[in-house]
JSON list of C-alpha atoms in Angstrom, two decimals:
[
{"chain": "A", "resi": 1, "resn": "MET", "atom": "CA", "xyz": [1.75, -9.19, -10.17]},
{"chain": "A", "resi": 2, "resn": "GLN", "atom": "CA", "xyz": [-0.16, -12.11, -8.67]},
{"chain": "A", "resi": 3, "resn": "TYR", "atom": "CA", "xyz": [-1.61, -9.76, -6.03]},
{"chain": "A", "resi": 4, "resn": "PHE", "atom": "CA", "xyz": [-3.82, -8.09, -8.65]},
{"chain": "A", "resi": 5, "resn": "ASN", "atom": "CA", "xyz": [-5.75, -11.34, -8.87]},
{"chain": "A", "resi": 6, "resn": "CYS", "atom": "CA", "xyz": [-5.72, -12.07, -5.14]},
{"chain": "A", "resi": 7, "resn": "GLY", "atom": "CA", "xyz": [-2.77, -14.45, -5.40]},
{"chain": "A", "resi": 8, "resn": "PHE", "atom": "CA", "xyz": [-1.01, -14.63, -2.06]},
{"chain": "A", "resi": 9, "resn": "SER", "atom": "CA", "xyz": [1.81, -17.09, -2.62]},
{"chain": "A", "resi": 10, "resn": "GLY", "atom": "CA", "xyz": [5.04, -15.72, -1.20]},
{"chain": "A", "resi": 11, "resn": "LEU", "atom": "CA", "xyz": [3.32, -13.90, 1.67]},
{"chain": "A", "resi": 12, "resn": "SER", "atom": "CA", "xyz": [3.60, -16.77, 4.10]},
{"chain": "A", "resi": 13, "resn": "THR", "atom": "CA", "xyz": [6.26, -15.89, 6.67]},
{"chain": "A", "resi": 14, "resn": "SER", "atom": "CA", "xyz": [7.85, -19.28, 6.13]},
{"chain": "A", "resi": 15, "resn": "GLU", "atom": "CA", "xyz": [8.55, -18.25, 2.51]},
{"chain": "A", "resi": 16, "resn": "ILE", "atom": "CA", "xyz": [10.21, -14.95, 3.42]},
{"chain": "A", "resi": 17, "resn": "GLU", "atom": "CA", "xyz": [13.87, -14.96, 4.29]},
{"chain": "A", "resi": 18, "resn": "ASN", "atom": "CA", "xyz": [14.47, -12.04, 6.60]},
{"chain": "A", "resi": 19, "resn": "LYS", "atom": "CA", "xyz": [16.66, -12.86, 9.56]},
{"chain": "A", "resi": 20, "resn": "ALA", "atom": "CA", "xyz": [16.18, -9.37, 11.02]},
{"chain": "A", "resi": 21, "resn": "VAL", "atom": "CA", "xyz": [12.48, -9.97, 11.71]},
{"chain": "A", "resi": 22, "resn": "ASP", "atom": "CA", "xyz": [11.01, -12.48, 14.13]},
{"chain": "A", "resi": 23, "resn": "TRP", "atom": "CA", "xyz": [8.09, -13.74, 12.06]},
{"chain": "A", "resi": 24, "resn": "SER", "atom": "CA", "xyz": [6.88, -16.15, 14.76]},
{"chain": "A", "resi": 25, "resn": "ALA", "atom": "CA", "xyz": [4.40, -13.63, 16.12]},
{"chain": "A", "resi": 26, "resn": "HIS", "atom": "CA", "xyz": [2.97, -12.70, 12.72]},
{"chain": "A", "resi": 27, "resn": "ARG", "atom": "CA", "xyz": [0.46, -15.54, 12.24]},
{"chain": "A", "resi": 28, "resn": "ASP", "atom": "CA", "xyz": [2.36, -16.97, 9.24]},
{"chain": "A", "resi": 29, "resn": "PHE", "atom": "CA", "xyz": [1.06, -14.26, 6.90]},
{"chain": "A", "resi": 30, "resn": "VAL", "atom": "CA", "xyz": [3.02, -11.05, 6.52]},
{"chain": "A", "resi": 31, "resn": "PHE", "atom": "CA", "xyz": [1.45, -8.17, 8.48]},
{"chain": "A", "resi": 32, "resn": "ALA", "atom": "CA", "xyz": [-1.78, -10.09, 9.16]},
{"chain": "A", "resi": 33, "resn": "HIS", "atom": "CA", "xyz": [-1.97, -8.38, 12.55]},
{"chain": "A", "resi": 34, "resn": "LYS", "atom": "CA", "xyz": [-2.12, -4.99, 10.81]},
{"chain": "A", "resi": 35, "resn": "SER", "atom": "CA", "xyz": [-5.12, -5.90, 8.68]},
{"chain": "A", "resi": 36, "resn": "ALA", "atom": "CA", "xyz": [-8.50, -5.24, 10.32]},
{"chain": "A", "resi": 37, "resn": "ARG", "atom": "CA", "xyz": [-10.11, -7.74, 7.94]},
{"chain": "A", "resi": 38, "resn": "LEU", "atom": "CA", "xyz": [-7.69, -10.52, 8.96]},
{"chain": "A", "resi": 39, "resn": "CYS", "atom": "CA", "xyz": [-8.25, -9.78, 12.66]},
{"chain": "A", "resi": 40, "resn": "LYS", "atom": "CA", "xyz": [-11.97, -10.58, 12.75]},
{"chain": "A", "resi": 41, "resn": "PRO", "atom": "CA", "xyz": [-14.31, -13.40, 11.67]},
{"chain": "A", "resi": 42, "resn": "PRO", "atom": "CA", "xyz": [-14.02, -15.48, 9.57]},
{"chain": "A", "resi": 43, "resn": "PHE", "atom": "CA", "xyz": [-10.25, -15.28, 10.13]},
{"chain": "A", "resi": 44, "resn": "CYS", "atom": "CA", "xyz": [-10.52, -15.00, 13.93]},
{"chain": "A", "resi": 45, "resn": "GLN", "atom": "CA", "xyz": [-13.12, -16.34, 16.34]},
{"chain": "A", "resi": 46, "resn": "VAL", "atom": "CA", "xyz": [-13.30, -12.92, 18.04]},
{"chain": "A", "resi": 47, "resn": "ASP", "atom": "CA", "xyz": [-13.17, -9.44, 16.46]},
{"chain": "A", "resi": 48, "resn": "TYR", "atom": "CA", "xyz": [-9.72, -8.04, 17.26]},
{"chain": "A", "resi": 49, "resn": "SER", "atom": "CA", "xyz": [-9.74, -5.56, 14.40]},
{"chain": "A", "resi": 50, "resn": "ASN", "atom": "CA", "xyz": [-9.08, -2.66, 16.81]},
{"chain": "A", "resi": 51, "resn": "ASP", "atom": "CA", "xyz": [-6.34, -4.43, 18.75]},
{"chain": "A", "resi": 52, "resn": "PRO", "atom": "CA", "xyz": [-3.42, -5.74, 16.65]},
{"chain": "A", "resi": 53, "resn": "SER", "atom": "CA", "xyz": [-1.65, -7.20, 19.70]},
{"chain": "A", "resi": 54, "resn": "LYS", "atom": "CA", "xyz": [-4.65, -9.45, 20.48]},
{"chain": "A", "resi": 55, "resn": "CYS", "atom": "CA", "xyz": [-4.93, -10.32, 16.80]},
{"chain": "A", "resi": 56, "resn": "MET", "atom": "CA", "xyz": [-1.78, -12.39, 17.28]},
{"chain": "A", "resi": 57, "resn": "ARG", "atom": "CA", "xyz": [-4.01, -14.91, 19.10]},
{"chain": "A", "resi": 58, "resn": "CYS", "atom": "CA", "xyz": [-5.87, -15.70, 15.87]},
{"chain": "A", "resi": 59, "resn": "PRO", "atom": "CA", "xyz": [-4.98, -18.85, 13.93]},
{"chain": "A", "resi": 60, "resn": "LYS", "atom": "CA", "xyz": [-2.89, -18.89, 10.77]},
{"chain": "A", "resi": 61, "resn": "VAL", "atom": "CA", "xyz": [-4.54, -17.18, 7.83]},
{"chain": "A", "resi": 62, "resn": "ASP", "atom": "CA", "xyz": [-6.47, -19.55, 5.58]},
{"chain": "A", "resi": 63, "resn": "ILE", "atom": "CA", "xyz": [-5.04, -18.58, 2.18]},
{"chain": "A", "resi": 64, "resn": "ALA", "atom": "CA", "xyz": [-8.03, -19.95, 0.23]},
{"chain": "A", "resi": 65, "resn": "LEU", "atom": "CA", "xyz": [-10.42, -17.93, 2.41]},
{"chain": "A", "resi": 66, "resn": "ALA", "atom": "CA", "xyz": [-8.21, -14.84, 2.01]},
{"chain": "A", "resi": 67, "resn": "ARG", "atom": "CA", "xyz": [-8.39, -15.27, -1.79]},
{"chain": "A", "resi": 68, "resn": "GLN", "atom": "CA", "xyz": [-12.20, -15.59, -1.73]},
{"chain": "A", "resi": 69, "resn": "THR", "atom": "CA", "xyz": [-12.55, -12.53, 0.50]},
{"chain": "A", "resi": 70, "resn": "CYS", "atom": "CA", "xyz": [-10.21, -10.49, -1.70]},
{"chain": "A", "resi": 71, "resn": "LYS", "atom": "CA", "xyz": [-12.09, -11.38, -4.89]},
{"chain": "A", "resi": 72, "resn": "ARG", "atom": "CA", "xyz": [-15.43, -10.24, -3.43]},
{"chain": "A", "resi": 73, "resn": "LEU", "atom": "CA", "xyz": [-14.19, -6.75, -2.63]},
{"chain": "A", "resi": 74, "resn": "THR", "atom": "CA", "xyz": [-12.93, -3.75, -4.60]},
{"chain": "A", "resi": 75, "resn": "PRO", "atom": "CA", "xyz": [-9.18, -4.33, -4.64]},
{"chain": "A", "resi": 76, "resn": "VAL", "atom": "CA", "xyz": [-6.93, -1.61, -3.25]},
{"chain": "A", "resi": 77, "resn": "ILE", "atom": "CA", "xyz": [-3.24, -2.33, -3.31]},
{"chain": "A", "resi": 78, "resn": "LYS", "atom": "CA", "xyz": [-1.12, -0.39, -0.85]},
{"chain": "A", "resi": 79, "resn": "THR", "atom": "CA", "xyz": [2.61, -0.50, -1.28]},
{"chain": "A", "resi": 80, "resn": "VAL", "atom": "CA", "xyz": [5.63, 1.26, 0.12]},
{"chain": "A", "resi": 81, "resn": "ARG", "atom": "CA", "xyz": [8.37, 2.44, -2.21]},
{"chain": "A", "resi": 82, "resn": "THR", "atom": "CA", "xyz": [7.51, 0.74, -5.47]},
{"chain": "A", "resi": 83, "resn": "LYS", "atom": "CA", "xyz": [10.61, 1.33, -7.52]},
{"chain": "A", "resi": 84, "resn": "ASP", "atom": "CA", "xyz": [9.69, -0.33, -10.80]},
{"chain": "A", "resi": 85, "resn": "MET", "atom": "CA", "xyz": [6.77, 1.55, -12.31]},
{"chain": "A", "resi": 86, "resn": "ASP", "atom": "CA", "xyz": [7.17, -0.43, -15.54]},
{"chain": "A", "resi": 87, "resn": "LYS", "atom": "CA", "xyz": [6.35, -3.69, -13.73]},
{"chain": "A", "resi": 88, "resn": "LEU", "atom": "CA", "xyz": [3.38, -2.07, -12.03]},
{"chain": "A", "resi": 89, "resn": "LYS", "atom": "CA", "xyz": [2.00, -0.81, -15.33]},
{"chain": "A", "resi": 90, "resn": "ALA", "atom": "CA", "xyz": [2.65, -4.16, -17.02]},
{"chain": "A", "resi": 91, "resn": "GLY", "atom": "CA", "xyz": [0.76, -5.94, -14.24]},
{"chain": "A", "resi": 92, "resn": "PHE", "atom": "CA", "xyz": [-2.29, -3.76, -14.67]},
{"chain": "A", "resi": 93, "resn": "ILE", "atom": "CA", "xyz": [-2.22, -4.11, -18.47]},
{"chain": "A", "resi": 94, "resn": "GLU", "atom": "CA", "xyz": [-1.56, -7.88, -18.48]},
{"chain": "A", "resi": 95, "resn": "ASN", "atom": "CA", "xyz": [-4.42, -8.48, -16.06]},
{"chain": "A", "resi": 96, "resn": "LYS", "atom": "CA", "xyz": [-6.71, -6.06, -17.95]},
{"chain": "A", "resi": 97, "resn": "LEU", "atom": "CA", "xyz": [-7.34, -4.04, -14.81]},
{"chain": "A", "resi": 98, "resn": "ASN", "atom": "CA", "xyz": [-8.89, -0.60, -14.76]},
{"chain": "A", "resi": 99, "resn": "ALA", "atom": "CA", "xyz": [-6.27, 1.06, -12.55]},
{"chain": "A", "resi": 100, "resn": "LYS", "atom": "CA", "xyz": [-6.10, 4.35, -10.73]},
{"chain": "A", "resi": 101, "resn": "VAL", "atom": "CA", "xyz": [-2.92, 5.35, -8.91]},
{"chain": "A", "resi": 102, "resn": "VAL", "atom": "CA", "xyz": [-2.70, 7.62, -5.87]},
{"chain": "A", "resi": 103, "resn": "ILE", "atom": "CA", "xyz": [0.84, 8.57, -4.87]},
{"chain": "A", "resi": 104, "resn": "ASN", "atom": "CA", "xyz": [1.40, 10.07, -1.45]},
{"chain": "A", "resi": 105, "resn": "VAL", "atom": "CA", "xyz": [4.24, 12.60, -1.30]},
{"chain": "A", "resi": 106, "resn": "ARG", "atom": "CA", "xyz": [5.74, 13.79, 1.95]},
{"chain": "A", "resi": 107, "resn": "ASP", "atom": "CA", "xyz": [7.89, 16.80, 2.79]},
{"chain": "A", "resi": 108, "resn": "PRO", "atom": "CA", "xyz": [11.49, 15.49, 3.02]},
{"chain": "A", "resi": 109, "resn": "ARG", "atom": "CA", "xyz": [11.99, 17.27, 6.35]},
{"chain": "A", "resi": 110, "resn": "ALA", "atom": "CA", "xyz": [9.05, 15.35, 7.79]},
{"chain": "A", "resi": 111, "resn": "VAL", "atom": "CA", "xyz": [10.46, 12.10, 6.39]},
{"chain": "A", "resi": 112, "resn": "LEU", "atom": "CA", "xyz": [13.75, 12.79, 8.18]},
{"chain": "A", "resi": 113, "resn": "ASN", "atom": "CA", "xyz": [11.93, 13.67, 11.41]},
{"chain": "A", "resi": 114, "resn": "SER", "atom": "CA", "xyz": [9.89, 10.44, 11.32]},
{"chain": "A", "resi": 115, "resn": "ARG", "atom": "CA", "xyz": [12.99, 8.38, 10.74]},
{"chain": "A", "resi": 116, "resn": "LYS", "atom": "CA", "xyz": [14.69, 10.03, 13.71]},
{"chain": "A", "resi": 117, "resn": "GLN", "atom": "CA", "xyz": [11.72, 9.20, 15.94]},
{"chain": "A", "resi": 118, "resn": "LEU", "atom": "CA", "xyz": [11.72, 5.61, 14.70]},
{"chain": "A", "resi": 119, "resn": "LYS", "atom": "CA", "xyz": [15.45, 5.49, 15.43]},
{"chain": "A", "resi": 120, "resn": "GLU", "atom": "CA", "xyz": [16.18, 4.23, 11.91]},
{"chain": "A", "resi": 121, "resn": "LEU", "atom": "CA", "xyz": [19.73, 5.54, 12.13]},
{"chain": "A", "resi": 122, "resn": "ALA", "atom": "CA", "xyz": [20.76, 4.06, 8.79]},
{"chain": "A", "resi": 123, "resn": "LEU", "atom": "CA", "xyz": [18.08, 6.25, 7.15]},
{"chain": "A", "resi": 124, "resn": "VAL", "atom": "CA", "xyz": [18.82, 9.43, 9.11]},
{"chain": "A", "resi": 125, "resn": "ASN", "atom": "CA", "xyz": [21.31, 11.11, 6.80]},
{"chain": "A", "resi": 126, "resn": "VAL", "atom": "CA", "xyz": [21.42, 13.59, 3.97]},
{"chain": "A", "resi": 127, "resn": "GLU", "atom": "CA", "xyz": [22.06, 10.88, 1.36]},
{"chain": "A", "resi": 128, "resn": "SER", "atom": "CA", "xyz": [18.93, 8.90, 2.25]},
{"chain": "A", "resi": 129, "resn": "ILE", "atom": "CA", "xyz": [16.78, 12.04, 2.12]},
{"chain": "A", "resi": 130, "resn": "GLN", "atom": "CA", "xyz": [18.36, 13.02, -1.20]},
{"chain": "A", "resi": 131, "resn": "ASN", "atom": "CA", "xyz": [17.52, 9.54, -2.49]},
{"chain": "A", "resi": 132, "resn": "TYR", "atom": "CA", "xyz": [13.92, 10.05, -1.37]},
{"chain": "A", "resi": 133, "resn": "CYS", "atom": "CA", "xyz": [13.75, 13.40, -3.20]},
{"chain": "A", "resi": 134, "resn": "ASN", "atom": "CA", "xyz": [15.30, 11.95, -6.36]},
{"chain": "A", "resi": 135, "resn": "TYR", "atom": "CA", "xyz": [12.85, 9.06, -6.25]},
{"chain": "A", "resi": 136, "resn": "LYS", "atom": "CA", "xyz": [9.83, 11.35, -5.94]},
{"chain": "A", "resi": 137, "resn": "VAL", "atom": "CA", "xyz": [11.09, 13.62, -8.74]},
{"chain": "A", "resi": 138, "resn": "ALA", "atom": "CA", "xyz": [11.62, 10.57, -10.98]},
{"chain": "A", "resi": 139, "resn": "GLN", "atom": "CA", "xyz": [8.08, 9.36, -10.20]},
{"chain": "A", "resi": 140, "resn": "LYS", "atom": "CA", "xyz": [6.62, 12.77, -11.02]},
{"chain": "A", "resi": 141, "resn": "ARG", "atom": "CA", "xyz": [8.52, 12.91, -14.33]},
{"chain": "A", "resi": 142, "resn": "ARG", "atom": "CA", "xyz": [7.40, 9.41, -15.19]},
{"chain": "A", "resi": 143, "resn": "VAL", "atom": "CA", "xyz": [3.76, 10.29, -14.60]},
{"chain": "A", "resi": 144, "resn": "GLU", "atom": "CA", "xyz": [4.09, 13.48, -16.65]},
{"chain": "A", "resi": 145, "resn": "THR", "atom": "CA", "xyz": [5.77, 11.76, -19.61]},
{"chain": "A", "resi": 146, "resn": "ASP", "atom": "CA", "xyz": [3.82, 8.48, -19.74]},
{"chain": "A", "resi": 147, "resn": "PRO", "atom": "CA", "xyz": [0.26, 8.95, -21.07]},
{"chain": "A", "resi": 148, "resn": "TRP", "atom": "CA", "xyz": [-0.90, 5.73, -19.38]},
{"chain": "A", "resi": 149, "resn": "TYR", "atom": "CA", "xyz": [0.15, 7.04, -15.97]},
{"chain": "A", "resi": 150, "resn": "ALA", "atom": "CA", "xyz": [-0.82, 10.64, -16.69]},
{"chain": "A", "resi": 151, "resn": "GLU", "atom": "CA", "xyz": [-4.50, 9.77, -17.10]},
{"chain": "A", "resi": 152, "resn": "ARG", "atom": "CA", "xyz": [-4.57, 7.39, -14.09]},
{"chain": "A", "resi": 153, "resn": "THR", "atom": "CA", "xyz": [-2.45, 9.06, -11.40]},
{"chain": "A", "resi": 154, "resn": "ILE", "atom": "CA", "xyz": [-2.84, 11.77, -8.81]},
{"chain": "A", "resi": 155, "resn": "PHE", "atom": "CA", "xyz": [-0.41, 12.95, -6.17]},
{"chain": "A", "resi": 156, "resn": "VAL", "atom": "CA", "xyz": [-1.59, 13.61, -2.62]},
{"chain": "A", "resi": 157, "resn": "LYS", "atom": "CA", "xyz": [0.50, 15.61, -0.16]},
{"chain": "A", "resi": 158, "resn": "TYR", "atom": "CA", "xyz": [0.84, 13.78, 3.15]},
{"chain": "A", "resi": 159, "resn": "GLU", "atom": "CA", "xyz": [0.77, 17.01, 5.14]},
{"chain": "A", "resi": 160, "resn": "GLU", "atom": "CA", "xyz": [-2.49, 18.15, 3.51]},
{"chain": "A", "resi": 161, "resn": "LEU", "atom": "CA", "xyz": [-4.00, 14.74, 4.15]},
{"chain": "A", "resi": 162, "resn": "ALA", "atom": "CA", "xyz": [-2.95, 14.95, 7.82]},
{"chain": "A", "resi": 163, "resn": "LEU", "atom": "CA", "xyz": [-4.29, 18.49, 8.29]},
{"chain": "A", "resi": 164, "resn": "ASN", "atom": "CA", "xyz": [-7.52, 18.09, 6.27]},
{"chain": "A", "resi": 165, "resn": "ALA", "atom": "CA", "xyz": [-8.19, 14.36, 6.26]},
{"chain": "A", "resi": 166, "resn": "ALA", "atom": "CA", "xyz": [-11.89, 14.57, 5.35]},
{"chain": "A", "resi": 167, "resn": "ARG", "atom": "CA", "xyz": [-11.37, 17.02, 2.49]},
{"chain": "A", "resi": 168, "resn": "GLU", "atom": "CA", "xyz": [-8.34, 15.21, 1.02]},
{"chain": "A", "resi": 169, "resn": "THR", "atom": "CA", "xyz": [-9.94, 11.78, 1.38]},
{"chain": "A", "resi": 170, "resn": "ALA", "atom": "CA", "xyz": [-13.05, 13.09, -0.39]},
{"chain": "A", "resi": 171, "resn": "LYS", "atom": "CA", "xyz": [-10.81, 14.30, -3.25]},
{"chain": "A", "resi": 172, "resn": "VAL", "atom": "CA", "xyz": [-9.24, 10.85, -3.57]},
{"chain": "A", "resi": 173, "resn": "TYR", "atom": "CA", "xyz": [-12.65, 9.14, -3.45]},
{"chain": "A", "resi": 174, "resn": "ASP", "atom": "CA", "xyz": [-13.98, 11.55, -6.06]},
{"chain": "A", "resi": 175, "resn": "TYR", "atom": "CA", "xyz": [-10.95, 10.94, -8.27]},
{"chain": "A", "resi": 176, "resn": "MET", "atom": "CA", "xyz": [-11.49, 7.19, -8.03]},
{"chain": "A", "resi": 177, "resn": "ASP", "atom": "CA", "xyz": [-15.26, 7.61, -8.43]},
{"chain": "A", "resi": 178, "resn": "PHE", "atom": "CA", "xyz": [-15.38, 5.24, -5.49]},
{"chain": "A", "resi": 179, "resn": "LYS", "atom": "CA", "xyz": [-19.10, 4.39, -5.66]},
{"chain": "A", "resi": 180, "resn": "GLN", "atom": "CA", "xyz": [-18.69, 3.48, -9.33]},
{"chain": "A", "resi": 181, "resn": "SER", "atom": "CA", "xyz": [-15.48, 1.63, -8.48]},
{"chain": "A", "resi": 182, "resn": "LEU", "atom": "CA", "xyz": [-17.34, -0.66, -6.12]},
{"chain": "A", "resi": 183, "resn": "ARG", "atom": "CA", "xyz": [-19.59, -1.70, -8.98]},
{"chain": "A", "resi": 184, "resn": "ASN", "atom": "CA", "xyz": [-16.91, -1.94, -11.68]},
{"chain": "A", "resi": 185, "resn": "GLY", "atom": "CA", "xyz": [-13.94, -3.37, -9.79]},
{"chain": "A", "resi": 186, "resn": "ILE", "atom": "CA", "xyz": [-11.51, -0.50, -10.33]},
{"chain": "A", "resi": 187, "resn": "TYR", "atom": "CA", "xyz": [-8.15, -1.20, -8.76]},
{"chain": "A", "resi": 188, "resn": "CYS", "atom": "CA", "xyz": [-6.59, 1.58, -6.74]},
{"chain": "A", "resi": 189, "resn": "PHE", "atom": "CA", "xyz": [-2.82, 1.51, -6.27]},
{"chain": "A", "resi": 190, "resn": "TYR", "atom": "CA", "xyz": [-1.91, 3.59, -3.24]},
{"chain": "A", "resi": 191, "resn": "GLN", "atom": "CA", "xyz": [1.72, 4.26, -2.53]},
{"chain": "A", "resi": 192, "resn": "VAL", "atom": "CA", "xyz": [2.82, 5.53, 0.85]},
{"chain": "A", "resi": 193, "resn": "ILE", "atom": "CA", "xyz": [6.28, 6.79, 1.69]},
{"chain": "A", "resi": 194, "resn": "ILE", "atom": "CA", "xyz": [7.30, 6.93, 5.35]}
]
């Protein structure tokens, strides 16, 4: 839950044990090359925010500077497949954060199709798609039965977002009262499922 307060320990690639990934090209900060903010000044001498491959040329991420930058901005936490909603809720409550949760739901057939295109063979089977469906149903039930989540959570359909990006994004911004959020530091938890 350290991330709610811009704590980044554990995100250095040297602290992550994953033999399947070559972290050497990742600037010693997990997915730094995928963050537009970390690919331009003051983190890079040149603005590579539109070119992740060139962003690899930037120096290692200054953790103290990353913390300062994070604390100045409205925090939005994006995660993939958060399984423990109790921990998430506890983190928001412990840190006294005004949270809003946006959960992106995707058609299981599209999930399967994407996995086939990514050649993630271990995930291209009926069991993995059934697990995805069960997970989404459990999330929906949790939101419906937990008053804390019920008043703070909306579901967004991936396909509607893809087909009507402006309209669906406006709905999310309205839900978060984004202009007010910028003034009051509302945290938005955005979960994406690929």
